[in-house]
mmCIF file of C-alpha atoms and ligand atoms in Angstrom:
data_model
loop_
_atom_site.group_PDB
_atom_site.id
_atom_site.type_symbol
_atom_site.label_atom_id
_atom_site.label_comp_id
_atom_site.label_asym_id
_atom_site.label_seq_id
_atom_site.Cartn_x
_atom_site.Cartn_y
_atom_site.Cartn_z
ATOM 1 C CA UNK A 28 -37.986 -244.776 -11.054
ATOM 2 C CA UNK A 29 -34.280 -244.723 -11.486
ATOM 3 C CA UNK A 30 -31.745 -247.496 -9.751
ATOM 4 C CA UNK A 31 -27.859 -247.249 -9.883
ATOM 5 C CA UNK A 32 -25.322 -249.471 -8.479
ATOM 6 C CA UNK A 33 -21.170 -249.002 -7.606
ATOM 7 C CA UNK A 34 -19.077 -251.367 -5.717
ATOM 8 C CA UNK A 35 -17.020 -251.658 -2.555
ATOM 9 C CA UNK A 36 -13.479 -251.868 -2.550
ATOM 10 C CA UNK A 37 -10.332 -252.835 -0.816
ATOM 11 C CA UNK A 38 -6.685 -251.344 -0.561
ATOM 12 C CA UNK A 39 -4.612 -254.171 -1.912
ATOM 13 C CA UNK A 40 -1.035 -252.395 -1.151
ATOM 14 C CA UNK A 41 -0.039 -248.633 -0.087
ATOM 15 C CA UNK A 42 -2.852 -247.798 2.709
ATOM 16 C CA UNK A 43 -1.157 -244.440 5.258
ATOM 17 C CA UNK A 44 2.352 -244.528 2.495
ATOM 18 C CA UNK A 45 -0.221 -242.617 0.035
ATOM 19 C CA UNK A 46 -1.012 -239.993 2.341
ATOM 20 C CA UNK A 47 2.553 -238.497 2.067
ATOM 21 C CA UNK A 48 2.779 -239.426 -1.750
ATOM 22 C CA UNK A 49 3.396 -242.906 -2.432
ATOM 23 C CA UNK A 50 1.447 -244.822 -4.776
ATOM 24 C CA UNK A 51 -1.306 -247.499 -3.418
ATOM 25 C CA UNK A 52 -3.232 -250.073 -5.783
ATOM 26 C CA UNK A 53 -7.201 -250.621 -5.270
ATOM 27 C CA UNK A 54 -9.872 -252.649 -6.696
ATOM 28 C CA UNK A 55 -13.391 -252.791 -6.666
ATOM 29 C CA UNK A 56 -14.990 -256.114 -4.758
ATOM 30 C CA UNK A 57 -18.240 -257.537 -6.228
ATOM 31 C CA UNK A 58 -20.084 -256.206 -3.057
ATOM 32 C CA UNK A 59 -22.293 -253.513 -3.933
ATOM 33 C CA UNK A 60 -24.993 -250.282 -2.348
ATOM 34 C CA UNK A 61 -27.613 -249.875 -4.598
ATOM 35 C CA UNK A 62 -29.798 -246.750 -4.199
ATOM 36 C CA UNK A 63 -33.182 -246.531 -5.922
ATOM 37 C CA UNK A 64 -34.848 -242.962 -6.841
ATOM 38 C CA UNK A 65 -38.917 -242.682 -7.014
ATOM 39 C CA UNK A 66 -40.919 -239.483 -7.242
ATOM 40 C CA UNK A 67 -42.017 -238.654 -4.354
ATOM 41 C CA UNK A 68 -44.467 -234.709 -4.913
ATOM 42 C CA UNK A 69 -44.357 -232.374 -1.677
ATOM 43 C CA UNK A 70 -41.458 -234.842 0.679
ATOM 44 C CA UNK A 71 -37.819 -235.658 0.180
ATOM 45 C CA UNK A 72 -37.160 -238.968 2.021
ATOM 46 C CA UNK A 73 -34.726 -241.385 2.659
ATOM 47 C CA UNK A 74 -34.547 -245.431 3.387
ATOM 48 C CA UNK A 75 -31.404 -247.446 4.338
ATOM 49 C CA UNK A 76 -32.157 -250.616 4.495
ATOM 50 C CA UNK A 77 -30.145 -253.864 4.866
ATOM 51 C CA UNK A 78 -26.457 -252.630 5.922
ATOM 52 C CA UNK A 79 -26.504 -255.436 8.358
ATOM 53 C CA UNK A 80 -28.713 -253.472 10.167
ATOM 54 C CA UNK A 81 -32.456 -252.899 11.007
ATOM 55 C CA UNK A 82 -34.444 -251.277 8.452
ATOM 56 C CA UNK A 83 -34.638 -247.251 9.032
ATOM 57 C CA UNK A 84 -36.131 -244.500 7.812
ATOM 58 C CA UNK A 85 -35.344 -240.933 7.728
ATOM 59 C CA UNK A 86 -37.094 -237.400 6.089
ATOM 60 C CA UNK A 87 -35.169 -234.329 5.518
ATOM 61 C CA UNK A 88 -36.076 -231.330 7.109
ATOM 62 C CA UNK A 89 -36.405 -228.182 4.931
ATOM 63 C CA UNK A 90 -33.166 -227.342 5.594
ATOM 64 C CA UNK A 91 -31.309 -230.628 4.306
ATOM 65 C CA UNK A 92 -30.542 -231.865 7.784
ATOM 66 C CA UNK A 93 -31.664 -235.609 8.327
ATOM 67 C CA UNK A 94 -34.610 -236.375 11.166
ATOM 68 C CA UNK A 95 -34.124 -239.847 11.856
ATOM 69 C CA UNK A 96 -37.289 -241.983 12.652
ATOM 70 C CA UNK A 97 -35.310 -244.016 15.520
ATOM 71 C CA UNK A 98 -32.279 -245.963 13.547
ATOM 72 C CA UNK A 99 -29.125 -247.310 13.899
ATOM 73 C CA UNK A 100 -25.752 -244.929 14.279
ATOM 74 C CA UNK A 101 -24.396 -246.677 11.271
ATOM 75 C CA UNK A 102 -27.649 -245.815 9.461
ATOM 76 C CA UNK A 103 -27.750 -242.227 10.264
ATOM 77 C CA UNK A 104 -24.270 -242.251 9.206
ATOM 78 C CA UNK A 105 -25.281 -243.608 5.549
ATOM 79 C CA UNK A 106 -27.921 -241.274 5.426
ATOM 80 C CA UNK A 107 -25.832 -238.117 6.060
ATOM 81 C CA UNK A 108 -23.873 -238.877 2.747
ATOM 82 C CA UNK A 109 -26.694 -239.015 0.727
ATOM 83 C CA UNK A 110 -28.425 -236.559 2.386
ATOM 84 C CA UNK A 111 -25.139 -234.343 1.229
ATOM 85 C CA UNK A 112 -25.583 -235.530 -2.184
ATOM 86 C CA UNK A 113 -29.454 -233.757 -1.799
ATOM 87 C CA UNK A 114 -28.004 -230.938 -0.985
ATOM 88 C CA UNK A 115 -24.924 -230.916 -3.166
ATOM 89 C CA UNK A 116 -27.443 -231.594 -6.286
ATOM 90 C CA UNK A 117 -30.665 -229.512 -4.793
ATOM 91 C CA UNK A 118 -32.759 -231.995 -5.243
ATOM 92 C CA UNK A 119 -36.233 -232.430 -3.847
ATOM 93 C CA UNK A 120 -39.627 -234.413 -4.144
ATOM 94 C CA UNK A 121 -37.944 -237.890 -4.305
ATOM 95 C CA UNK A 122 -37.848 -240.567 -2.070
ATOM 96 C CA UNK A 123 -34.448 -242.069 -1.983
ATOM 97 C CA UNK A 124 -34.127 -246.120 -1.203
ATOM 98 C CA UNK A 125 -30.402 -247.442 0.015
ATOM 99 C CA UNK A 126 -29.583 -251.182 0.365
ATOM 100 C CA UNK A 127 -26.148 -252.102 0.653
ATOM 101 C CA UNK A 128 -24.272 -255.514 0.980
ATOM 102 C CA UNK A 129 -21.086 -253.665 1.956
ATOM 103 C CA UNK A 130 -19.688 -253.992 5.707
ATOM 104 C CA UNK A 131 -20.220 -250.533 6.860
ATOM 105 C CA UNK A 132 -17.010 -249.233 8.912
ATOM 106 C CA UNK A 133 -14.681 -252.111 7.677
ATOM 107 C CA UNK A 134 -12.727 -249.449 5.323
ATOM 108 C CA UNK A 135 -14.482 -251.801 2.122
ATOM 109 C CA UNK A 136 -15.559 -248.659 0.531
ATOM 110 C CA UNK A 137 -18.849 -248.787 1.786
ATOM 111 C CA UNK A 138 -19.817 -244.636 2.108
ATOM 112 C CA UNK A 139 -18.308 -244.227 -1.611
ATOM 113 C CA UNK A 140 -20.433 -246.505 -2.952
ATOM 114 C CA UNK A 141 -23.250 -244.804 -1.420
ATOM 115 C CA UNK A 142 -22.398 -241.465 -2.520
ATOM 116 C CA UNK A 143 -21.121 -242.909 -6.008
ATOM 117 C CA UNK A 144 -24.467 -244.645 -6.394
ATOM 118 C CA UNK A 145 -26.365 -241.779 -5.101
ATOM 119 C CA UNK A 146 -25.077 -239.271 -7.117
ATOM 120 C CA UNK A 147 -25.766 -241.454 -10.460
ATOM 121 C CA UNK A 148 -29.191 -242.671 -9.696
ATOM 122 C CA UNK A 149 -30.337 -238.954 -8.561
ATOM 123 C CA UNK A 150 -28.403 -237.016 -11.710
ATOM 124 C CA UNK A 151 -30.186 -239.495 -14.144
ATOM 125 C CA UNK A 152 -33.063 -239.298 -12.756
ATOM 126 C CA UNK A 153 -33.281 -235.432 -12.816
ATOM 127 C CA UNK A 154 -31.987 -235.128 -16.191
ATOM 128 C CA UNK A 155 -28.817 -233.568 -14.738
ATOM 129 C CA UNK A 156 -25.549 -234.078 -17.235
ATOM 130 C CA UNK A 157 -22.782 -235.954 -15.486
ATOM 131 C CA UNK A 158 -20.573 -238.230 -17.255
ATOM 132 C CA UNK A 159 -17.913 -241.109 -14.596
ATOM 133 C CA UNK A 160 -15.341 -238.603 -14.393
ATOM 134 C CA UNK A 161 -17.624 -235.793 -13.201
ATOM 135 C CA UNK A 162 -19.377 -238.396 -10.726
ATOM 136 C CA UNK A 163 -15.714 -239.645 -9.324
ATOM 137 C CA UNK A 164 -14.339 -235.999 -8.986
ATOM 138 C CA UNK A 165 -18.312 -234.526 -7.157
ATOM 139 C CA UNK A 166 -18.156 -237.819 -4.739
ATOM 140 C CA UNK A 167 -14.700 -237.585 -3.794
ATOM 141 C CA UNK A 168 -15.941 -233.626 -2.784
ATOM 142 C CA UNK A 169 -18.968 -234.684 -0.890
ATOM 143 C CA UNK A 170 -17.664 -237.291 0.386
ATOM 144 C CA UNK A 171 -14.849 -235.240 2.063
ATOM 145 C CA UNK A 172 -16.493 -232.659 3.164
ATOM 146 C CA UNK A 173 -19.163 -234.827 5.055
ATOM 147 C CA UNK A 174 -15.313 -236.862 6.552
ATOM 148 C CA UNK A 175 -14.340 -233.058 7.555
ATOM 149 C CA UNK A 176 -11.816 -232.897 5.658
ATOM 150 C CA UNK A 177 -10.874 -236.696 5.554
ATOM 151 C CA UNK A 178 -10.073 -238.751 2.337
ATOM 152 C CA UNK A 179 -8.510 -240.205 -0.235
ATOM 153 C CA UNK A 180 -9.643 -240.422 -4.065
ATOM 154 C CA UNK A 181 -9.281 -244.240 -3.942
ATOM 155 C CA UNK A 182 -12.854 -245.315 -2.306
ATOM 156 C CA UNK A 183 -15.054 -242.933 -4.736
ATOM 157 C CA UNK A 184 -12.687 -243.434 -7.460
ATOM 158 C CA UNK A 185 -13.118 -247.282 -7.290
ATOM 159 C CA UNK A 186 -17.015 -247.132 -6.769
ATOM 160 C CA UNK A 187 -17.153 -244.834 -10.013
ATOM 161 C CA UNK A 188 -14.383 -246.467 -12.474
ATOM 162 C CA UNK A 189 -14.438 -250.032 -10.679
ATOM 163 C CA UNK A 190 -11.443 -252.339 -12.261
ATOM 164 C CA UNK A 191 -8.131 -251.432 -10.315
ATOM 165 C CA UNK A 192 -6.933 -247.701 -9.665
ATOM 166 C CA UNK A 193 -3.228 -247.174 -8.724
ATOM 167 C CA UNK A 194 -3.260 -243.658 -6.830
ATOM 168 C CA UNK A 195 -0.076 -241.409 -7.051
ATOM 169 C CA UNK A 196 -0.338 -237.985 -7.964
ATOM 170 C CA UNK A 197 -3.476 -238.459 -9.593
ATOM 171 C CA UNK A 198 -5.870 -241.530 -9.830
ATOM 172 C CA UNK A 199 -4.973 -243.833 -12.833
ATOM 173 C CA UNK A 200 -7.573 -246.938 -13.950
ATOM 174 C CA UNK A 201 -4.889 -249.700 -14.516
ATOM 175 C CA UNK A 202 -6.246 -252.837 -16.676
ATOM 176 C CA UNK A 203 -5.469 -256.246 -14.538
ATOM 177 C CA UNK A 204 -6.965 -259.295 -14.355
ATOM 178 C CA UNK A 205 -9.418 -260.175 -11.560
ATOM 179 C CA UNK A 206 -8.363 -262.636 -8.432
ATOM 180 C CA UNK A 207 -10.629 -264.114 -5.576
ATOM 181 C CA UNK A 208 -10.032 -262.771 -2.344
ATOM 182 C CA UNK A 209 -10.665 -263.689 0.814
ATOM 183 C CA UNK A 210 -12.056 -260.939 3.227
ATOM 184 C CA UNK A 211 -11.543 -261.335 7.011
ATOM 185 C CA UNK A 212 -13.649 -258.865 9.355
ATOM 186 C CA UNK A 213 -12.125 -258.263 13.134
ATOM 187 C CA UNK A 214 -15.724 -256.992 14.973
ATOM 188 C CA UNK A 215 -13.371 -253.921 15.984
ATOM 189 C CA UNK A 216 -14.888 -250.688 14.214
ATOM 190 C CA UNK A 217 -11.186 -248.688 13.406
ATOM 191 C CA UNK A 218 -11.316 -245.112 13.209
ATOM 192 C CA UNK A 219 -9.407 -243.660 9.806
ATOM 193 C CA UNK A 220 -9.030 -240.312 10.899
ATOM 194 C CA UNK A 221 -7.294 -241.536 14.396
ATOM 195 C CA UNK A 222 -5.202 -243.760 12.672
ATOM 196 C CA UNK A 223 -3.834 -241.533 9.911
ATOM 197 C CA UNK A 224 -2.791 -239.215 12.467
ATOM 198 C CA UNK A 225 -1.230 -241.204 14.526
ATOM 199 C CA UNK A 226 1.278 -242.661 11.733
ATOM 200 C CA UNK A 227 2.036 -239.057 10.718
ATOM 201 C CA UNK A 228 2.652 -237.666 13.841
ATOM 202 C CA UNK A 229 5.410 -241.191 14.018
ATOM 203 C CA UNK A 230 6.702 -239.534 10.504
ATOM 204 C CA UNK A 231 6.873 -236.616 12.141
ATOM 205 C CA UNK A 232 9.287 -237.735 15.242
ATOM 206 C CA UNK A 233 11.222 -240.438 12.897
ATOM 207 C CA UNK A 234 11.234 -239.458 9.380
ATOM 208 C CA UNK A 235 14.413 -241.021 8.668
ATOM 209 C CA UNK A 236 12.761 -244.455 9.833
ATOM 210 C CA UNK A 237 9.250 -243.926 8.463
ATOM 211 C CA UNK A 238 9.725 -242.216 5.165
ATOM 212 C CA UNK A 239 12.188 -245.335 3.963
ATOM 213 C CA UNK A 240 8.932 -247.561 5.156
ATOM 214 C CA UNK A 241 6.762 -245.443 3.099
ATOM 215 C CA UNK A 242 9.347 -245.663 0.510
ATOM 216 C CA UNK A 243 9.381 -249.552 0.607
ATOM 217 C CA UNK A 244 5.416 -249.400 0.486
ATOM 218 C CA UNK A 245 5.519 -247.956 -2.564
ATOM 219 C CA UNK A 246 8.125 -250.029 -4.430
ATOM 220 C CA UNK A 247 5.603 -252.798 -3.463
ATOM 221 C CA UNK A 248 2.696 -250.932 -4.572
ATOM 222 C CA UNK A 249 4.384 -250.641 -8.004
ATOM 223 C CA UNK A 250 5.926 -254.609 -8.568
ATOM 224 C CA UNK A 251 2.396 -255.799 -7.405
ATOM 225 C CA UNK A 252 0.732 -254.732 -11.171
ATOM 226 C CA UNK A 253 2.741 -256.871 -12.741
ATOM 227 C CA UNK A 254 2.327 -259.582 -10.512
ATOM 228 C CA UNK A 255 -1.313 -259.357 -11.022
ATOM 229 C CA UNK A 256 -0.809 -258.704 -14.666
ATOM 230 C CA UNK A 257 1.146 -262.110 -15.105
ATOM 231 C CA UNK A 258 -1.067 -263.867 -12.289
ATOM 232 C CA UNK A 259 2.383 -264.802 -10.489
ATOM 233 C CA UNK A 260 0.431 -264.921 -7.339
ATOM 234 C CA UNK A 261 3.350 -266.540 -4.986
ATOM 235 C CA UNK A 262 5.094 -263.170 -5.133
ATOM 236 C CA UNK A 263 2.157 -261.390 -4.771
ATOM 237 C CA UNK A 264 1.920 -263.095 -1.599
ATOM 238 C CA UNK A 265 5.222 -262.416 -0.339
ATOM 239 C CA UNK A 266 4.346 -258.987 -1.183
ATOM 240 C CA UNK A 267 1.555 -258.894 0.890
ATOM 241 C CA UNK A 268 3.229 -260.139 3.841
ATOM 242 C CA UNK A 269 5.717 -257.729 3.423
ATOM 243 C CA UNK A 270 3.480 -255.278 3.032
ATOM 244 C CA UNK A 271 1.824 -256.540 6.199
ATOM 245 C CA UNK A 272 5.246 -256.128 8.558
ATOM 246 C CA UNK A 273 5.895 -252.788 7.389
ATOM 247 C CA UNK A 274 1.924 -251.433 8.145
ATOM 248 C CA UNK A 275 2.584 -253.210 11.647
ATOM 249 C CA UNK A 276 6.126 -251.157 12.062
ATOM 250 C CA UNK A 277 4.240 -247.951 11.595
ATOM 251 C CA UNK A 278 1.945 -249.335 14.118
ATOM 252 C CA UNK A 279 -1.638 -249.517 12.803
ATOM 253 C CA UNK A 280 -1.428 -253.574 13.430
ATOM 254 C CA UNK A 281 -3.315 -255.003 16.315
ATOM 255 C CA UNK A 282 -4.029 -258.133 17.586
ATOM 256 C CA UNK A 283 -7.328 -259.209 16.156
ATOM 257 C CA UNK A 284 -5.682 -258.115 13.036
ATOM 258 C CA UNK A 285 -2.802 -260.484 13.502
ATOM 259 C CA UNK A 286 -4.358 -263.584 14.557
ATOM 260 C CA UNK A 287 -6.579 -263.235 11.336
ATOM 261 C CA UNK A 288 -3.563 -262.799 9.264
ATOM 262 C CA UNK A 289 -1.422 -265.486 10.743
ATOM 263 C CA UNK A 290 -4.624 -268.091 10.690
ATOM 264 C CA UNK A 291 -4.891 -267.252 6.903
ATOM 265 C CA UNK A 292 -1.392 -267.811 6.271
ATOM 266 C CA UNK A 293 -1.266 -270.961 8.582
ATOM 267 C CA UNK A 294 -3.938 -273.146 8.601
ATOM 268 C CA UNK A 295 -5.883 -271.321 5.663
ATOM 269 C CA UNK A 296 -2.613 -271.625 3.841
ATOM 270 C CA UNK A 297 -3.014 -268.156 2.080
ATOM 271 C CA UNK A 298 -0.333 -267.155 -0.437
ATOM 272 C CA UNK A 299 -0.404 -264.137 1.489
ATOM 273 C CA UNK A 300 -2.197 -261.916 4.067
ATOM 274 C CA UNK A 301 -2.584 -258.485 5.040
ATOM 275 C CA UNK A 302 -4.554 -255.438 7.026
ATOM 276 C CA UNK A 303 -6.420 -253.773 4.820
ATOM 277 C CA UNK A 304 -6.991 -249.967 4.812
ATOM 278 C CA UNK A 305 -6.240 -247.843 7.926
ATOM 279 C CA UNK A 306 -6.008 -250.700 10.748
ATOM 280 C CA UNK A 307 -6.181 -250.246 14.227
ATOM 281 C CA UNK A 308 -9.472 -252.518 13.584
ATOM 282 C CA UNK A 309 -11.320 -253.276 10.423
ATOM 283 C CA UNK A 310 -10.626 -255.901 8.119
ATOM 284 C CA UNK A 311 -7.409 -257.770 6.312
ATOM 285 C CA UNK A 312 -7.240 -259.619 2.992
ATOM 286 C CA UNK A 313 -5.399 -263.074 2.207
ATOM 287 C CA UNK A 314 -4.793 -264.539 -1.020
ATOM 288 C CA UNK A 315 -5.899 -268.249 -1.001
ATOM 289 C CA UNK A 316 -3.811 -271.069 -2.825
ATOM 290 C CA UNK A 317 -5.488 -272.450 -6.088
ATOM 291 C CA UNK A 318 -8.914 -274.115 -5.322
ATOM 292 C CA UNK A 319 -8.572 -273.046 -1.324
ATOM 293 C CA UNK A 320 -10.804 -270.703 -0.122
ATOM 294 C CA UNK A 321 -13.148 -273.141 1.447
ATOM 295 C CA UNK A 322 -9.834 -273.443 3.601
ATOM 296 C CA UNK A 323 -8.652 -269.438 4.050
ATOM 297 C CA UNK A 324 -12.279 -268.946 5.008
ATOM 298 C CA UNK A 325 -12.447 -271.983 7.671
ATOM 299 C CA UNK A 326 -9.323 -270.677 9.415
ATOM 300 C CA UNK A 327 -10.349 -266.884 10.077
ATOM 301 C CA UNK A 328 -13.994 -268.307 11.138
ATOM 302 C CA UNK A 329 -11.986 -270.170 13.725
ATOM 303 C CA UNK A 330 -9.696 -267.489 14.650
ATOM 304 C CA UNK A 331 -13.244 -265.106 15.456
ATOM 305 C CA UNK A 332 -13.373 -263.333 11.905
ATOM 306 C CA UNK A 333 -15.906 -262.997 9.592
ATOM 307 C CA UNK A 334 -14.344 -264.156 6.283
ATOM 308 C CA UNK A 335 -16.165 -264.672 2.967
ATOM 309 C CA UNK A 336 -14.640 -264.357 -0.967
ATOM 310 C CA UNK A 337 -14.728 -261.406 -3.045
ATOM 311 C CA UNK A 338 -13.647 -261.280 -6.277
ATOM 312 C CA UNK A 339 -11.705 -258.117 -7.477
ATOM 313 C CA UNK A 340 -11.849 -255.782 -10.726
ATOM 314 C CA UNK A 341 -15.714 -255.333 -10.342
ATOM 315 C CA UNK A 342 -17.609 -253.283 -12.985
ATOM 316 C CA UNK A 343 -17.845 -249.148 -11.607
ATOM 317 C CA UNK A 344 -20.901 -247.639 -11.248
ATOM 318 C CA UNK A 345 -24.080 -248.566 -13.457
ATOM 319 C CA UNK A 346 -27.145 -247.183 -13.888
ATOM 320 C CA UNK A 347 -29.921 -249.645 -14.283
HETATM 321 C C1 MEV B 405 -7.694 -245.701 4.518
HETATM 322 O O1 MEV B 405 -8.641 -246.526 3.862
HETATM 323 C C2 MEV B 405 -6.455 -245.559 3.689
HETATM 324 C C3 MEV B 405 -5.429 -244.610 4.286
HETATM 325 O O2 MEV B 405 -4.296 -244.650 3.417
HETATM 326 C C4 MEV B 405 -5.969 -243.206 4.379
HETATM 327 C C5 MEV B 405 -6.176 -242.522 3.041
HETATM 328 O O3 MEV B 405 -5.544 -242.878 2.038
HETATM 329 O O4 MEV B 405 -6.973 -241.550 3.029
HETATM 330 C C6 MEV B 405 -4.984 -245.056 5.647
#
């Protein structure tokens, strides 16, 4: 039996800016998937269990595709990445075991992990050769081609290396101290894909309004290391809320969002608060004032979110 673990993540500063080439800053969250590999002689299987969800079972037929055994959406969705990473590694005569304590369709990294974790636990245990780079670089492929197309290096990047990557033209580990976050979760499930396109097609019809946004975006992306560096976490605040107007000028704000943001800052007292990832739905971080969570947390319950700390600069993947 082999067992790996990688984390989740969130965006701190950059989300949609990085897509036409500004640099973004991410960190792993101390929320992890953790996929178990067992022999299995004659079947290749697959269990997702926890997720939030009911536990599920699927087989794969002998073409790789997945037959479900009556599951969740969400499930079959976790199960098509590693089912990729099956495929990807030709694997077979295993039975593959999923649990994950990462949201799933929150943009918290929880399909990278997945594939991260999948592609560690199943290389070990077949005596394949793959050392963090190769695992970063093979996830970020499967995991795009199972998106169509969709996706940045940041999630698998984060789920392999962990720490804090700052994405530009390549993907760069930067060394920063760890901070407690507060994570608050709209129920609205945001679609990436939707989202990215609708902020480019705005580039596209006002680049001489958008690309000094994206511009500004990235200057912020940039002062926030060493802010974090120095722990001067009032003007990493104020560059979150920045951060947080400009991703609502470019229109991937919404309401939900909003009220979580502006009961963090308010009654939660947050330092600072922002969407987090591609918006239109999913979740935002704040960053509480010393020895307040208890407090950021008891505001976005009240405003309808589901908040709870995470603390940032997990460890990458591991193989246990
Ligand atoms: C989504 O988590 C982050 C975006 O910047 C898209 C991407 O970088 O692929 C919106």
């Amino acid at each position: 039996m082999t067992a790996a673990s990688a984390p989740g993540k969130v965006i701190l500063f950059g989300e949609h800016a990085v897509v036409s080439g500004a640099p973004a800053l991410g960190t792993a969250i101390d929320l992890r998937a953790r996929v178990m590999v067992e022999d299995l002689p004659g079947k290749t299987e697959i269990n997702i269990q926890g997720l939030g969800l009911r536990l599920s079972g699927f087989s794969i037929d002998s073409d790789g595709r997945v037959v479900s055994l009556g599951s969740s959406e969400e499930a079959a969705a976790a199960a098509r990445y590693v089912s990729a990473v099956v495929r990807t590694l030709g694997v077979s005569d295993v039975r593959i075991t999923v649990s994950s304590e990462i949201p799933v369709a929150s943009g918290l990294g929880s399909s990278a992990a997945i594939v991260v974790a999948t592609l560690a636990a199943l290389s070990r245990h077949m005596g394949i050769d793959m050392d963090i780079r190769g695992i970063a670089a093979e996830a970020h492929r499967i995991e795009k081609m199972v998106q169509m197309g969709l996706g940045s290096p940041m999630d698998t990047a984060l789920a392999a290396y962990g720490g804090y990557v700052q994405i530009s033209d390549g993907v760069t580990p930067v060394e920063l101290p760890p901070l407690d976050l507060v994570i608050g979760c709209t129920s609205v499930p945001h679609d990436t894909r939707a989202e990215v396109a609708r902020v480019q097609e705005l580039r596209s019809r006002y680049p001489e309004i958008v690309d000094p946004i994206f511009k500004a975006i990235g200057v912020i992306s940039r002062k926030a290391v060493p802010c974090i560096k120095r722990m001067e976490l009032e003007e990493l605040g104020a560059l979150m809320n920045i951060n947080h107007g400009l991703l609502e000028a470019i229109g991937v704000g919404t309401r939900e969002l909003s009220e979580l943001v502006y009961a963090a800052r308010g009654a939660g007292m947050a330092l600072g608060a922002k969407l987090t990832g591609a918006g239109g739905g999913g979740c935002i971080i704040a960053l509480p004032g010393e020895g307040a969570c208890l407090r950021t947390i008891t505001a976005i319950s009240q405003a309808r979110g589901r908040a709870f700390v995470v603390r940032t600069g997990c460890d990458g993947v591991t193989v246990e």
